[in-house]
């Protein structure tokens, strides 16, 4: 194997030559402190920067095995190292060294959530970190001395400061691992406690803004930490924090009511994000939701392919079929119905619904309207008449924000009122009101929930080619995914939190098309297969080369992307 000295010599030799000569440095170089792998060199200084890895053995890195004995702990350690690597880049790399991305060093670092990422892999063998470097040039002329400064001054310092155990701050590292491990432990206790979500006392739920996911600070408006009402207060046990008291939300149907601006949607959003662990200081470190929780909303304009939405929508005008419903342009209620049935198909066990983003006629249909518009004239069966059946027949719970209609008192197991950001258990008061003013509306939901979809997508739905490229898959930010000639709109897929998840979803669709849909597996079977493979072998199975910019998506967001592909065709559809 070549040494780092060989790299230096090659760089000096290609100095001042055309940019293409950089191709010569692709390869592996053994140094004293690490192995450097230049996997792919960019075509020109303006293109996506070159893909590089460093590998340290544990003799070099020195991370004791107790830092990564379990998956959550290993993911937390990897996440910590990525964040330190990014900090070191920020502190050490001074900026542009020429044209385009010259001099740039970057690593795929997360936000408030801790996700498994391909940017860092830790094992007994060692630590591998994947990042990118913009190889420097003036115009398109190689600047070897700048490249040497990057590889022999910047990089060794970055690695030294961030990837060697002895150099890291032990308390902050330990806190990171413990906070993440505690969240996994809290989430794992939900089921045995009969809960679907838990919010620890003291949690900070509001965020700075719609585009800034960090916690709202106390210096501006007052921030009210969460405090469980006594009726809902439970104690869970975390391996590091010990006994954690907080608000437990039981399985069943939970209604969140309260005046406008009293914090209802903020609570629900925290639950949506509670499927992921959060970093220390986030405020939601002890907010955990079942990992099978899915946010449901209306989504005008989306396409739908062969979904049986008959539990909610029937006998459309002009006899349009709803047992095998397809449209290029769904309306508010049809999109919300499709979103629910697709979530159930993918395995959702908890639905999170907010009136702010729901179609009114999907949610409610009151007594007066029933009298004026007969059931035979109304295709929609409101969620109100289905939400209990979902729980009774399928064990699927719902947490629903609904400040606008008391009709839901009749179907709720629990009613929580948000009052000035404080949750109160008002279940008994809601029950008393229900008895005092009984509903005279008719139940329109029938005896049973109805069919659950089980579709098998046609493999030919998934063509990743674009122009001369056989495979062109690319995330365009967080909520758009380019797949071949198709742009998939993920604008309403609210539990997607990281661009690198979006990228991984694109790769996952391709993987499923090649390996699962070609064998006519159902969507659910395919997602089960993928989950198992990802668990066994990690995210690297998704990419054709060692990518450093993938983060673990959930099966629900993978399904959501597939379901929003306008090319999606269903081979067959089995009722369950
Ligand atoms: P609702 O859905 O009940 O109308 P929101 O959840 O949208 O209310 O909250 C209204 C505002 O209050 C938001 O700007 C939010 O950031 C803020 N907020 C929510 N919870 C808290 C809290 N615990 N402390 C301080 N501000 C909060
Ligand atoms: Mg709201």
PDB file of C-alpha atoms in Angstrom, residues 305 455-463 509 512-514 516-523 562 565 567-572:
ATOM      1  CA  UNK A 305     -52.483   4.563  -6.575  1.00  0.00           C
ATOM      2  CA  UNK A 455     -50.819  -3.846  -2.250  1.00  0.00           C
ATOM      3  CA  UNK A 456     -47.954  -5.162  -4.336  1.00  0.00           C
ATOM      4  CA  UNK A 457     -46.364  -2.369  -6.391  1.00  0.00           C
ATOM      5  CA  UNK A 458     -45.349  -3.185  -9.965  1.00  0.00           C
ATOM      6  CA  UNK A 459     -41.568  -3.172 -10.364  1.00  0.00           C
ATOM      7  CA  UNK A 460     -41.934  -1.194 -13.583  1.00  0.00           C
ATOM      8  CA  UNK A 461     -43.249   1.762 -11.556  1.00  0.00           C
ATOM      9  CA  UNK A 462     -39.677   2.481 -10.494  1.00  0.00           C
ATOM     10  CA  UNK A 463     -37.519   3.677 -13.364  1.00  0.00           C
ATOM     11  CA  UNK A 509     -36.845   2.697  -3.310  1.00  0.00           C
ATOM     12  CA  UNK A 512     -36.821  -2.427  -3.069  1.00  0.00           C
ATOM     13  CA  UNK A 513     -37.693  -2.227  -6.752  1.00  0.00           C
ATOM     14  CA  UNK A 514     -34.744  -4.407  -7.723  1.00  0.00           C
ATOM     15  CA  UNK A 516     -38.532  -7.048  -3.673  1.00  0.00           C
ATOM     16  CA  UNK A 517     -41.081  -5.629  -6.066  1.00  0.00           C
ATOM     17  CA  UNK A 518     -39.542  -7.636  -8.897  1.00  0.00           C
ATOM     18  CA  UNK A 519     -40.599 -10.689  -6.850  1.00  0.00           C
ATOM     19  CA  UNK A 520     -44.107  -9.314  -6.393  1.00  0.00           C
ATOM     20  CA  UNK A 521     -43.776  -8.849  -2.659  1.00  0.00           C
ATOM     21  CA  UNK A 522     -46.387  -6.625  -1.082  1.00  0.00           C
ATOM     22  CA  UNK A 523     -45.287  -3.221   0.098  1.00  0.00           C
ATOM     23  CA  UNK A 562     -43.355   5.305  -2.810  1.00  0.00           C
ATOM     24  CA  UNK A 565     -44.684   8.524  -6.886  1.00  0.00           C
ATOM     25  CA  UNK A 567     -45.545   6.502 -11.696  1.00  0.00           C
ATOM     26  CA  UNK A 568     -46.735   4.032  -9.041  1.00  0.00           C
ATOM     27  CA  UNK A 569     -48.782   1.134 -10.396  1.00  0.00           C
ATOM     28  CA  UNK A 570     -50.206  -1.649  -8.309  1.00  0.00           C
ATOM     29  CA  UNK A 571     -49.826  -5.227  -9.529  1.00  0.00           C
ATOM     30  CA  UNK A 572     -52.407  -6.674  -7.252  1.00  0.00           C
TER      31      UNK A 572
END
